[in-house]
CSV table of C-alpha atoms in Angstrom, one decimal:
chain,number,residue,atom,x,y,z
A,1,UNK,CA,-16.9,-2.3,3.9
A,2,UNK,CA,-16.7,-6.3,4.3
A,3,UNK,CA,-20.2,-6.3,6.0
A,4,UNK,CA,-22.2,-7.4,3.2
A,5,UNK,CA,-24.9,-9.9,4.3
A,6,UNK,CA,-24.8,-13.5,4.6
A,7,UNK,CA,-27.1,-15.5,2.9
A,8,UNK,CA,-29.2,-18.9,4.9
A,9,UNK,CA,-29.2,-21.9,3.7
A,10,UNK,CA,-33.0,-21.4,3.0
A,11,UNK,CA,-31.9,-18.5,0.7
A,12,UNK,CA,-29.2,-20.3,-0.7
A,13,UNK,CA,-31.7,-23.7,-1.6
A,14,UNK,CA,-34.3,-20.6,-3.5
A,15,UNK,CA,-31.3,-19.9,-5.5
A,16,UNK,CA,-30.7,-23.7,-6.8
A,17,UNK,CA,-34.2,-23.8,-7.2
A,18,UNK,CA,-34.7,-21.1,-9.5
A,19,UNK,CA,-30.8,-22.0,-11.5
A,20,UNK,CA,-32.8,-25.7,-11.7
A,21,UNK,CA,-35.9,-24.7,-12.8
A,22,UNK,CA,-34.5,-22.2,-15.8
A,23,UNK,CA,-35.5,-22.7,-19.4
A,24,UNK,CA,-34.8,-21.8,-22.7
A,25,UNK,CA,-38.6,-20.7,-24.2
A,26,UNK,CA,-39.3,-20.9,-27.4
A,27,UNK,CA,-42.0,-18.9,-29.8
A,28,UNK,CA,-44.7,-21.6,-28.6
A,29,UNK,CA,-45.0,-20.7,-25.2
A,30,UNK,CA,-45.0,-17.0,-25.4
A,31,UNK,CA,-48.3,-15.4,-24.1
A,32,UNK,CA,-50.1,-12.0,-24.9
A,33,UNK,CA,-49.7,-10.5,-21.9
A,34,UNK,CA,-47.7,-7.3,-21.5
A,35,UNK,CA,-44.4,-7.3,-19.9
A,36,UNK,CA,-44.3,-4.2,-17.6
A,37,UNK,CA,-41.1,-1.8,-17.7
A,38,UNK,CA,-40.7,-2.6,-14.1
A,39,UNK,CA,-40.0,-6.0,-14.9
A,40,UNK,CA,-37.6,-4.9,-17.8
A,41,UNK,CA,-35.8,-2.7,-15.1
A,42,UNK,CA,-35.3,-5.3,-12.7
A,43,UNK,CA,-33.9,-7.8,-16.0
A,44,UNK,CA,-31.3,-4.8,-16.9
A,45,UNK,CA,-30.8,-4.4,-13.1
A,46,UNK,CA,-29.4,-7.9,-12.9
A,47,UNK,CA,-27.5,-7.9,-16.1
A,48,UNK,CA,-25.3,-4.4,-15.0
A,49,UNK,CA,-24.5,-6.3,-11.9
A,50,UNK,CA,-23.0,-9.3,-13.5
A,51,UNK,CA,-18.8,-9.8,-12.7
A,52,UNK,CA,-16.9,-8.1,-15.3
A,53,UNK,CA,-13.2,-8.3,-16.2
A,54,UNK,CA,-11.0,-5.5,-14.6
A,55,UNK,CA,-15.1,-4.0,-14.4
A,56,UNK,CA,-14.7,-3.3,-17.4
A,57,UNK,CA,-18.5,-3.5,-17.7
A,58,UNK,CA,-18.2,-3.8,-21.6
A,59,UNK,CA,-21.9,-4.4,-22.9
A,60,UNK,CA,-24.7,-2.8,-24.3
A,61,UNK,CA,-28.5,-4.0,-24.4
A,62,UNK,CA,-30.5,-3.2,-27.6
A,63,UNK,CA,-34.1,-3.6,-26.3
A,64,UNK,CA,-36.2,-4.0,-29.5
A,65,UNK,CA,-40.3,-4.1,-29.9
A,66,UNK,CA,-40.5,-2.6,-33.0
A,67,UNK,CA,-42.2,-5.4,-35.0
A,68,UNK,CA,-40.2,-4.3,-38.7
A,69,UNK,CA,-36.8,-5.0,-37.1
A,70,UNK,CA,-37.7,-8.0,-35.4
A,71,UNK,CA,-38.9,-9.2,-38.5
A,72,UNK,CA,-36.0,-8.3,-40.3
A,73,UNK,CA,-34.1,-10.7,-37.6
A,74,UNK,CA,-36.7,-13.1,-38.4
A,75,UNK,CA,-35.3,-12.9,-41.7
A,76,UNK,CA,-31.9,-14.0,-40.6
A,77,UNK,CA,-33.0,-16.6,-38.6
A,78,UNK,CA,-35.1,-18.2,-41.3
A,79,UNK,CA,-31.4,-18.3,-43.8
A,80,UNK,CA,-29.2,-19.9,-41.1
A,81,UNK,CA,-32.1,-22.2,-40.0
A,82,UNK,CA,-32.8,-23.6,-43.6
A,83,UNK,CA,-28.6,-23.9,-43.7
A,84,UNK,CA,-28.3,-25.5,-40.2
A,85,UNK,CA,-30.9,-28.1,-41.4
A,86,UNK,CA,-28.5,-29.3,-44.2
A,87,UNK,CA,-25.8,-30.3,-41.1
A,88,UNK,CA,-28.5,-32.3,-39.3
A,89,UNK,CA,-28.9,-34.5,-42.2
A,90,UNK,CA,-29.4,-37.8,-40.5
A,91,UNK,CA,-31.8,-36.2,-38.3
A,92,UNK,CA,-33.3,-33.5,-40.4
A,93,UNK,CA,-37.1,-34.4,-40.1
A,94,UNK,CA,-36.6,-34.2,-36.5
A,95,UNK,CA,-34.9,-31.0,-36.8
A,96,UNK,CA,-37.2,-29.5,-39.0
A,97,UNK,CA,-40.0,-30.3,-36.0
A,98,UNK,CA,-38.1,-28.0,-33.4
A,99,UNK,CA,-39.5,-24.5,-32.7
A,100,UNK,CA,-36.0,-22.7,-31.8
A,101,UNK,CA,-37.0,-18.4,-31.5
A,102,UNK,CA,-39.7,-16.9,-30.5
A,103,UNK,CA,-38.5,-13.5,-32.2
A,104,UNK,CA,-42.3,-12.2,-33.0
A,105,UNK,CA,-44.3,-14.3,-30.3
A,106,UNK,CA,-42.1,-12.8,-27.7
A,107,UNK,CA,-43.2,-8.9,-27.3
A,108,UNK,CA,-39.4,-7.8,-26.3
A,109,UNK,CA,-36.2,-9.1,-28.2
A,110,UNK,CA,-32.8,-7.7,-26.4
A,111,UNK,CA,-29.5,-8.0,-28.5
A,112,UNK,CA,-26.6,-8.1,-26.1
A,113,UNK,CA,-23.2,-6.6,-27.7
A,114,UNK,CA,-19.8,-6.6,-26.4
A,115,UNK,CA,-18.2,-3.2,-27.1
A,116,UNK,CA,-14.0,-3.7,-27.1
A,117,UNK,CA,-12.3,-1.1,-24.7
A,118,UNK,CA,-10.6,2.1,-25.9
A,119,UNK,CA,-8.0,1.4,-23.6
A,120,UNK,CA,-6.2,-1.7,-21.8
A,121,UNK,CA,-8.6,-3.1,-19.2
A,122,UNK,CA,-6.9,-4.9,-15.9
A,123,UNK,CA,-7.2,-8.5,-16.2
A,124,UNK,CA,-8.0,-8.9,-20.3
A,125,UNK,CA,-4.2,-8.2,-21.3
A,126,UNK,CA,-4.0,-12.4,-21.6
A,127,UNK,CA,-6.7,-14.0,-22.1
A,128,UNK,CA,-8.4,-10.9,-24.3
A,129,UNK,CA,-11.9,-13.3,-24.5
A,130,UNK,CA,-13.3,-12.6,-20.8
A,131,UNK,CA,-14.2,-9.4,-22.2
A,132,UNK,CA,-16.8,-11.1,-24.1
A,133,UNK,CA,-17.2,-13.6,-21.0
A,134,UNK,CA,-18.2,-10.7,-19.1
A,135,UNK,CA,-20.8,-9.9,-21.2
A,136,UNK,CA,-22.3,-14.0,-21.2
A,137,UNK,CA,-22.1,-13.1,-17.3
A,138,UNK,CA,-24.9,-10.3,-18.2
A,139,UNK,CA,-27.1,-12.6,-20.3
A,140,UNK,CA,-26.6,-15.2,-17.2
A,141,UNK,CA,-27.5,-13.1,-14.3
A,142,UNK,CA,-30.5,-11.7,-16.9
A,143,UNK,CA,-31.6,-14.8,-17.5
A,144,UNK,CA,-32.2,-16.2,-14.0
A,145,UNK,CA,-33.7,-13.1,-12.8
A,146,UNK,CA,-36.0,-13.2,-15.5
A,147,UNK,CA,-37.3,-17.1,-14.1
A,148,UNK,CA,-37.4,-15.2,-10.3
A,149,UNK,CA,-40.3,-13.3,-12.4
A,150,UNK,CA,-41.4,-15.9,-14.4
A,151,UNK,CA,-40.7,-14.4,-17.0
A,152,UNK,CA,-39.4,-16.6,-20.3
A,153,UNK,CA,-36.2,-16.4,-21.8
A,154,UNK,CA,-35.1,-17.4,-25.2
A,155,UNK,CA,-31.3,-17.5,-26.6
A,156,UNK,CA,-31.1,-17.2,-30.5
A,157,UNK,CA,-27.9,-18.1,-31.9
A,158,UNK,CA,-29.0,-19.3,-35.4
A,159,UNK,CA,-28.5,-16.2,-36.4
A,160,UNK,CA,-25.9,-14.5,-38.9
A,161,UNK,CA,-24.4,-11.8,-36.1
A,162,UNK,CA,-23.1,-9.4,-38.5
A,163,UNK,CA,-26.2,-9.0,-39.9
A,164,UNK,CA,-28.4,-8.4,-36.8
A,165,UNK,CA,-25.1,-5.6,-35.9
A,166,UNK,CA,-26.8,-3.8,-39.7
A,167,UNK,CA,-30.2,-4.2,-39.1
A,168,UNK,CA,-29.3,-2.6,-35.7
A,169,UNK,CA,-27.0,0.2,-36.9
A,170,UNK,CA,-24.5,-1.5,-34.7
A,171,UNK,CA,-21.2,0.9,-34.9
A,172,UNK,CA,-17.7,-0.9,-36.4
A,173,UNK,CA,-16.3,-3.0,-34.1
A,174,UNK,CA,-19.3,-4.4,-31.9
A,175,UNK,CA,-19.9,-7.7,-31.6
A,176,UNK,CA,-23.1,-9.5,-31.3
A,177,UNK,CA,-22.7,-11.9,-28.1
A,178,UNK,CA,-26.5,-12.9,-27.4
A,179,UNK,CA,-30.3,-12.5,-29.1
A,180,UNK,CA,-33.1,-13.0,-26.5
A,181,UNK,CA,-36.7,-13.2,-27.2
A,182,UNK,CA,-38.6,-12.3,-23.9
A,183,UNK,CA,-42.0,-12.3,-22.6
A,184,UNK,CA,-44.3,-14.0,-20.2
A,185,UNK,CA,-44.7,-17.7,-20.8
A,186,UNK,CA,-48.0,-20.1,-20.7
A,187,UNK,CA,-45.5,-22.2,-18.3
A,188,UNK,CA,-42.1,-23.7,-17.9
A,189,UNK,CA,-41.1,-27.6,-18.7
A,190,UNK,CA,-39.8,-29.2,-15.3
A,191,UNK,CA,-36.7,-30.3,-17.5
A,192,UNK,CA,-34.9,-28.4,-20.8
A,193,UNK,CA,-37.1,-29.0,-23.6
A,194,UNK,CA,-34.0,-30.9,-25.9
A,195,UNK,CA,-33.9,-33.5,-23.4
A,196,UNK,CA,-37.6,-34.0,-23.0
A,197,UNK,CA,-37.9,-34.7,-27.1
A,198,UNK,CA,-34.7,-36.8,-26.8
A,199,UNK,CA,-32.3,-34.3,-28.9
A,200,UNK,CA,-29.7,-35.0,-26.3
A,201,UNK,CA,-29.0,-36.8,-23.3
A,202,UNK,CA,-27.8,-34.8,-19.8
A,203,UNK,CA,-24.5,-36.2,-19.0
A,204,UNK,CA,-23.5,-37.9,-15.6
A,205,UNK,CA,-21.4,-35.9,-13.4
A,206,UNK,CA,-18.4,-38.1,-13.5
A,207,UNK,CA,-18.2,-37.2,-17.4
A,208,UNK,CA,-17.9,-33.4,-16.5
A,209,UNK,CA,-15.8,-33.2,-13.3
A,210,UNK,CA,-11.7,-34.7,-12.9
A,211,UNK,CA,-10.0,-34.2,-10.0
A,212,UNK,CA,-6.4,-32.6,-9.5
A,213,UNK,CA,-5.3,-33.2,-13.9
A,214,UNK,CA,-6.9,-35.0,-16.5
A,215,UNK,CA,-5.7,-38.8,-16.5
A,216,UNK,CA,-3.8,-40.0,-19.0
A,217,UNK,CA,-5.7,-42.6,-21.1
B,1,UNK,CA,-44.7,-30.8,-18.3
B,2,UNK,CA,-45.4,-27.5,-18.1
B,3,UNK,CA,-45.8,-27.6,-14.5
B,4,UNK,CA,-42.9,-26.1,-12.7
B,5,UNK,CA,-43.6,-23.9,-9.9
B,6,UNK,CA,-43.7,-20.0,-10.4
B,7,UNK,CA,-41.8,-17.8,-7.7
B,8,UNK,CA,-42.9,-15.5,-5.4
B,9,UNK,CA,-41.6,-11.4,-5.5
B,10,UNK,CA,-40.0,-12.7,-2.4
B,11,UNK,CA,-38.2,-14.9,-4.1
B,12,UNK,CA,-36.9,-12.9,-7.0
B,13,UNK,CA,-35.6,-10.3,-4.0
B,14,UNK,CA,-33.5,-12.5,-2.9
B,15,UNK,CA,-31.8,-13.4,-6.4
B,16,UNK,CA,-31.8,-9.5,-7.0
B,17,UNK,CA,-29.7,-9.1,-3.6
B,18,UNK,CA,-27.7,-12.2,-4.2
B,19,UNK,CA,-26.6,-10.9,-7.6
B,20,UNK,CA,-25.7,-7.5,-6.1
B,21,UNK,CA,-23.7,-8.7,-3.3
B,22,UNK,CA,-21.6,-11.5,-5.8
B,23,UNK,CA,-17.6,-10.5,-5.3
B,24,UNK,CA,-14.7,-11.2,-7.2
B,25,UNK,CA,-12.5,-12.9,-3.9
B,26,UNK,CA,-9.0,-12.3,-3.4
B,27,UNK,CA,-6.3,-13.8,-1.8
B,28,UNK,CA,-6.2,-11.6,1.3
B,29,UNK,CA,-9.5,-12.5,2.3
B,30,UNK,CA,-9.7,-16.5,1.6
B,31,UNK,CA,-9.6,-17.9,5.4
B,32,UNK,CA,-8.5,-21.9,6.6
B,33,UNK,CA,-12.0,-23.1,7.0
B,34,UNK,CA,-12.3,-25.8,5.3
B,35,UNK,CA,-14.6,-26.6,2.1
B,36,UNK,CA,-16.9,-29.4,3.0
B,37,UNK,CA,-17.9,-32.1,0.2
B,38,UNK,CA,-21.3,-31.3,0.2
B,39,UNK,CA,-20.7,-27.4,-0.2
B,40,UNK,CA,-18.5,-28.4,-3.6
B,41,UNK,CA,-21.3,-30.4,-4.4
B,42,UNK,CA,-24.0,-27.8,-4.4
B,43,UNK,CA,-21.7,-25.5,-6.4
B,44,UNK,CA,-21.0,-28.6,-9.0
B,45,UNK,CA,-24.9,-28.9,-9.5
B,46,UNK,CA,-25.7,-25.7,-10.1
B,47,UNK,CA,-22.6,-25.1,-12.9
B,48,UNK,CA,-24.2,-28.4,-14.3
B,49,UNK,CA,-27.6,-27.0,-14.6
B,50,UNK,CA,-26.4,-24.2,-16.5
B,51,UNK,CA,-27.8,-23.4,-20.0
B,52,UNK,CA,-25.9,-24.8,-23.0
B,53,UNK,CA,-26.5,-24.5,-26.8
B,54,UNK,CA,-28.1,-27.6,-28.2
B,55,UNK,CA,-27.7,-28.7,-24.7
B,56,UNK,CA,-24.1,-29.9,-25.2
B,57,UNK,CA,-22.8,-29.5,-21.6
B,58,UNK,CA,-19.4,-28.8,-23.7
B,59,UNK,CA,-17.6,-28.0,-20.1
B,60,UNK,CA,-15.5,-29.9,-17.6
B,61,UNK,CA,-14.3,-28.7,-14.3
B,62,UNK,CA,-10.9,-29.6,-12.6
B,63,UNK,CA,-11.2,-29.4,-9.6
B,64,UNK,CA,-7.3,-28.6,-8.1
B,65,UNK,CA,-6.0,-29.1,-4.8
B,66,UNK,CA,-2.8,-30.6,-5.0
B,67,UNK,CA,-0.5,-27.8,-3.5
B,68,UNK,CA,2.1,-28.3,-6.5
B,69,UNK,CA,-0.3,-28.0,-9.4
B,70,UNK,CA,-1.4,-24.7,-7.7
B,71,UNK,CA,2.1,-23.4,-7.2
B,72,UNK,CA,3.2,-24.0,-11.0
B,73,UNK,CA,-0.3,-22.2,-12.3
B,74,UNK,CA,0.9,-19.4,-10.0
B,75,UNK,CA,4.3,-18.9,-11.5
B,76,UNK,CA,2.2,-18.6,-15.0
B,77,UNK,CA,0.0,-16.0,-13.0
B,78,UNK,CA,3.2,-14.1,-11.9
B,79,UNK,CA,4.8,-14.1,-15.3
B,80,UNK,CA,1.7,-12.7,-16.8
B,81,UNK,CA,0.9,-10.0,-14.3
B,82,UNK,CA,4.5,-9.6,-15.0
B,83,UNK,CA,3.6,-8.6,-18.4
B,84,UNK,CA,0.5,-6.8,-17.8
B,85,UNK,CA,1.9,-4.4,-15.6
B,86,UNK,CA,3.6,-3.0,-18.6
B,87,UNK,CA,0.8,-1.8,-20.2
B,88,UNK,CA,-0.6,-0.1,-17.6
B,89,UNK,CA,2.2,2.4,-17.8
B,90,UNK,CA,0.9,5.6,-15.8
B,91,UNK,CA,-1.1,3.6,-13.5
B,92,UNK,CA,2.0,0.6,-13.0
B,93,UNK,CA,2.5,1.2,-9.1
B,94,UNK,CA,-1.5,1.6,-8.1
B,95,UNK,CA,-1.4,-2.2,-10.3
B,96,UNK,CA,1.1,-3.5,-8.6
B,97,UNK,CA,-0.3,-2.9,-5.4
B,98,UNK,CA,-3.4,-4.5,-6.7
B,99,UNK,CA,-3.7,-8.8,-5.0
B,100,UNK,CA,-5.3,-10.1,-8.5
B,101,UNK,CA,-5.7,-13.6,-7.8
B,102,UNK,CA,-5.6,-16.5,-4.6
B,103,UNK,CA,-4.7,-19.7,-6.1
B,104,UNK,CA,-2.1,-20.9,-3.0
B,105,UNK,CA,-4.5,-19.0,-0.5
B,106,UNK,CA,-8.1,-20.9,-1.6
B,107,UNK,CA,-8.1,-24.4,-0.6
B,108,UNK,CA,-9.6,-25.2,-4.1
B,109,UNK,CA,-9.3,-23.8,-7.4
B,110,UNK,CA,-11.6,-25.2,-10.3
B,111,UNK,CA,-10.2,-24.8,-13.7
B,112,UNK,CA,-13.1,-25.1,-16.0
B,113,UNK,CA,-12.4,-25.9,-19.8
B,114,UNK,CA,-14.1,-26.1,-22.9
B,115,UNK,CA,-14.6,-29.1,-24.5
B,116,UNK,CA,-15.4,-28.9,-28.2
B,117,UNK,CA,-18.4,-31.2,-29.8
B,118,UNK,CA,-17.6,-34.3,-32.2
B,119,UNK,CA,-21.1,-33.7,-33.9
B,120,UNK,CA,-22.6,-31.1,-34.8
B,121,UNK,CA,-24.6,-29.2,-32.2
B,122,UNK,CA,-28.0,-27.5,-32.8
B,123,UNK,CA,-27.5,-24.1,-32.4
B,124,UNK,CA,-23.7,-23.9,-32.7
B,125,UNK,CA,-23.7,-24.0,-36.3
B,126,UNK,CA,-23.9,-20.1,-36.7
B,127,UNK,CA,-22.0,-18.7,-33.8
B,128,UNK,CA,-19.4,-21.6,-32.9
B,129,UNK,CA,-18.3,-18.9,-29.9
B,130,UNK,CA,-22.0,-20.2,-28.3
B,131,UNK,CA,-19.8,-23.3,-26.5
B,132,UNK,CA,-17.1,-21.2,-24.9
B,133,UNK,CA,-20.1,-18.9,-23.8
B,134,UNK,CA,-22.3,-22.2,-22.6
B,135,UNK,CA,-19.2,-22.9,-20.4
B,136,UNK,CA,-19.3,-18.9,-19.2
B,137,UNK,CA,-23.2,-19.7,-18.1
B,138,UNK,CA,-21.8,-22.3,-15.4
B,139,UNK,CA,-19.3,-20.8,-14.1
B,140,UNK,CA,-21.7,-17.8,-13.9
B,141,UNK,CA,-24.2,-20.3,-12.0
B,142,UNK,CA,-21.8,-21.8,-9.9
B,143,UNK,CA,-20.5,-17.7,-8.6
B,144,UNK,CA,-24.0,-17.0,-7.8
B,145,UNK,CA,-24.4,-20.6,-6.0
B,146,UNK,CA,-20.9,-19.8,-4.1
B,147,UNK,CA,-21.9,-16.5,-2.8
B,148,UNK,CA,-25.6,-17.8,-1.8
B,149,UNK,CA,-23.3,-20.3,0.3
B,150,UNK,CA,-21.2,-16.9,1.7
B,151,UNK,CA,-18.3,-19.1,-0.4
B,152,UNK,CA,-15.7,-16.7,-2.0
B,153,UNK,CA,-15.1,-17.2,-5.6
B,154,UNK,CA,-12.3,-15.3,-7.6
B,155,UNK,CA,-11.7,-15.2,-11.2
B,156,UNK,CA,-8.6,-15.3,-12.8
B,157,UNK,CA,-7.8,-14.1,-16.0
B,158,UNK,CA,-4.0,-13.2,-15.7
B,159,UNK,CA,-2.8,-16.2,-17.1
B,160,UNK,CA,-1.3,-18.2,-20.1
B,161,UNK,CA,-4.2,-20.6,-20.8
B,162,UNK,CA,-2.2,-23.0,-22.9
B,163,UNK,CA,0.2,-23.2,-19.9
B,164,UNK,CA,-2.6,-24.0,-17.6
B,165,UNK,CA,-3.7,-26.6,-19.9
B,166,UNK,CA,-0.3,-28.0,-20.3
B,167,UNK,CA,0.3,-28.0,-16.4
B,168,UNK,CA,-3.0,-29.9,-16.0
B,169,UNK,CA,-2.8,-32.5,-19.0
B,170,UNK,CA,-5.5,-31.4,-20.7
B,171,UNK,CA,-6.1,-33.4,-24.2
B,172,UNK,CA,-5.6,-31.8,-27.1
B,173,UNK,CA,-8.2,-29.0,-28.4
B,174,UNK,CA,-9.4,-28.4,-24.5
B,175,UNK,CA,-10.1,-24.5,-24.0
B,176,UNK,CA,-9.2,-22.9,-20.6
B,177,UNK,CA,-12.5,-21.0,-20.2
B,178,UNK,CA,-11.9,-19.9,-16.4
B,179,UNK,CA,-9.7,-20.2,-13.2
B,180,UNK,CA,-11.6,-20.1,-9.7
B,181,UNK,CA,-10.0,-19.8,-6.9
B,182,UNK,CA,-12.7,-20.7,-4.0
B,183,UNK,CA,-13.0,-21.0,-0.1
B,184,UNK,CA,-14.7,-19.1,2.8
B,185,UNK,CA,-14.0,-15.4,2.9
B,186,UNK,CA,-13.2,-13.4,6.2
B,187,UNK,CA,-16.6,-11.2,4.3
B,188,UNK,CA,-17.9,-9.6,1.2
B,189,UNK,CA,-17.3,-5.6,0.2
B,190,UNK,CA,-20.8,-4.0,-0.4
B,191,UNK,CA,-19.0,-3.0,-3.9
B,192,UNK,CA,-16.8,-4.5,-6.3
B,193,UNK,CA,-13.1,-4.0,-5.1
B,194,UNK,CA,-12.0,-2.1,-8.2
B,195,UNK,CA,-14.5,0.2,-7.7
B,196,UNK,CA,-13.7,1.1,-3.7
B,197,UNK,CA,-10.3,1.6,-5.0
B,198,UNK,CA,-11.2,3.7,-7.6
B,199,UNK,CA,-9.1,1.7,-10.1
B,200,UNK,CA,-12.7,1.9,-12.4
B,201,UNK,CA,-16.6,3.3,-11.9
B,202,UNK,CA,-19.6,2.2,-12.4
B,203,UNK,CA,-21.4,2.9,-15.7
B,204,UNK,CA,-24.7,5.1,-15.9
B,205,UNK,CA,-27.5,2.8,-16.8
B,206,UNK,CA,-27.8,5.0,-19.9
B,207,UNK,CA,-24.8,4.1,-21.0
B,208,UNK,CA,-25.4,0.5,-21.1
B,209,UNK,CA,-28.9,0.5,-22.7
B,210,UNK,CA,-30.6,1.3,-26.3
B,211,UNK,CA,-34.2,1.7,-27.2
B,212,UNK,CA,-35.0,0.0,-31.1
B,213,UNK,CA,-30.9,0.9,-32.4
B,214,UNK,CA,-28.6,2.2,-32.2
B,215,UNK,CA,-28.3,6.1,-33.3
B,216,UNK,CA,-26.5,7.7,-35.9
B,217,UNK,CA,-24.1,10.4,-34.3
């Protein structure tokens, strides 16, 4: 049983490659072209094979093309959006600019939920959040799969989550942990597309790694 | 801008198998050879290439090899496995038989926290959870970078994150997001390990995946 392959050093460089070259896509770079179920099964294929506490396997996918819900979600979007604009107040023209969903341009919208266990699950019993982790694990593995297809993936989070769990008939007690908007895309930007129009700066290593404890200041 | 390369079906293979062959890594299989520098590296860059709402890069990584600090975040793993193995009252001797974690075996462990923003971040101002779950997307990255490297990653959940924080100086308002223990592996199971041991099965794709909404029942 612990003959599983080992990967090359070729293989393993593929794999940075396509980590490095991910995006988030946005509603302006969503083309026309149809995204074949094949493609969707290989998405879902890599999401069910994400790690999951005590494998636990605690998500569920809502794949949505039906253009009166995703409009509905539209809806939501538009509400938090014009409130999230209020925040960015010294910044709010520049805000305003950004193009953050594609929830219409994109011809397939997934909601990922988390759905709590019935019973206790082996390693949740302390930190009871990696039950949700698990299911960002999914949307991970989904997402870099879906840039081995070139495929585009968006992650909506302006978005009021109860209400997407109503539009979606979600039952009492799931939890909305990710929206994507998915389709094929005119291209992807060499870098993330925040840090090309200067919304924010990518931080130097030094500022995100500490070796042994953090130092007292 | 919109230049970056597009993959071949090759490529996306070889993420498919990759994601399918990931393992959670235990103790019992962590062997002496040592982690180079570079190997670390590689695993650093691609946690840091991971998505992040508003591109916040909200994480930090501790990188742990001290022997002592190790030994003290495994008493808090005993205590709380301690604990857990009194909810799972029918199944308490197949638990405790059970090797959860390898933070003395690895030769590194990686705590990785969540740092929360001082500004508001586009995107978080909705689902403030979208931080912790930016944090989940690297050390997601980093698993998949570890087993393309045939590096053994293990995830540890069975512990008193506070603690962990404590025993590690973390500043106030740091989140423990994960525990890694990581190092070469003596191999990789073709399945998770919870599932050759029957302790949990895999789910039936149907279970996992919704067309539209959910149903009324």
């Amino acid at each position: 049983m612990l003959n599983a392959k080992l990967f090359t050093d070729v293989e393993a460089a593929i794999l940075q490659e396509i980590i490095r070259l991910r995006r988030d896509v946005r509603g302006q770079r969503f083309t026309d072209k149809p995204l074949p179920d094949d493609v969707v099964d290989q998405l879902l294929t890599a999401a069910l094979h994400a790690p999951s506490v005590g494998f636990s396997q605690p998500w569920e996918f809502v794949l949505i093309k039906d253009l009166a819900l995703r409009q509905r979600v539209k809806e939501s979007f538009d509400r938090a959006n014009e409130a999230a604009l209020e925040v960015f107040s010294q910044r709010q023209q520049e805000y305003a600019r950004l193009k953050l969903e594609g929830i219409l341009e994109a011809p397939l919208n997934i909601a990922v939920f988390y759905k709590p266990p019935e019973k206790p699950v082996l390693g949740q019993t302390t930190m009871e959040e990696t039950g949700l982790y698990s299911v960002v694990c999914a949307v991970q593995n989904l997402w870099l799969m879906a840039r081995a297809l070139n495929v585009g993936v968006g992650w909506v989070s302006i978005l009021d989550p109860e209400k997407v769990g109503r539009i979606l008939h979600a039952p009492e007690g799931r939890r909305l942990v990710a929206y994507l908007c998915i389709g094929y895309a005119d291209g992807f930007y060499m870098q993330p597309e925040l840090e090309i129009l200067e919304w924010e700066r990518r931080k130097e290593r030094d500022a995100a790694v500490i070796y042994e404890h953090y130092k007292n200041l």
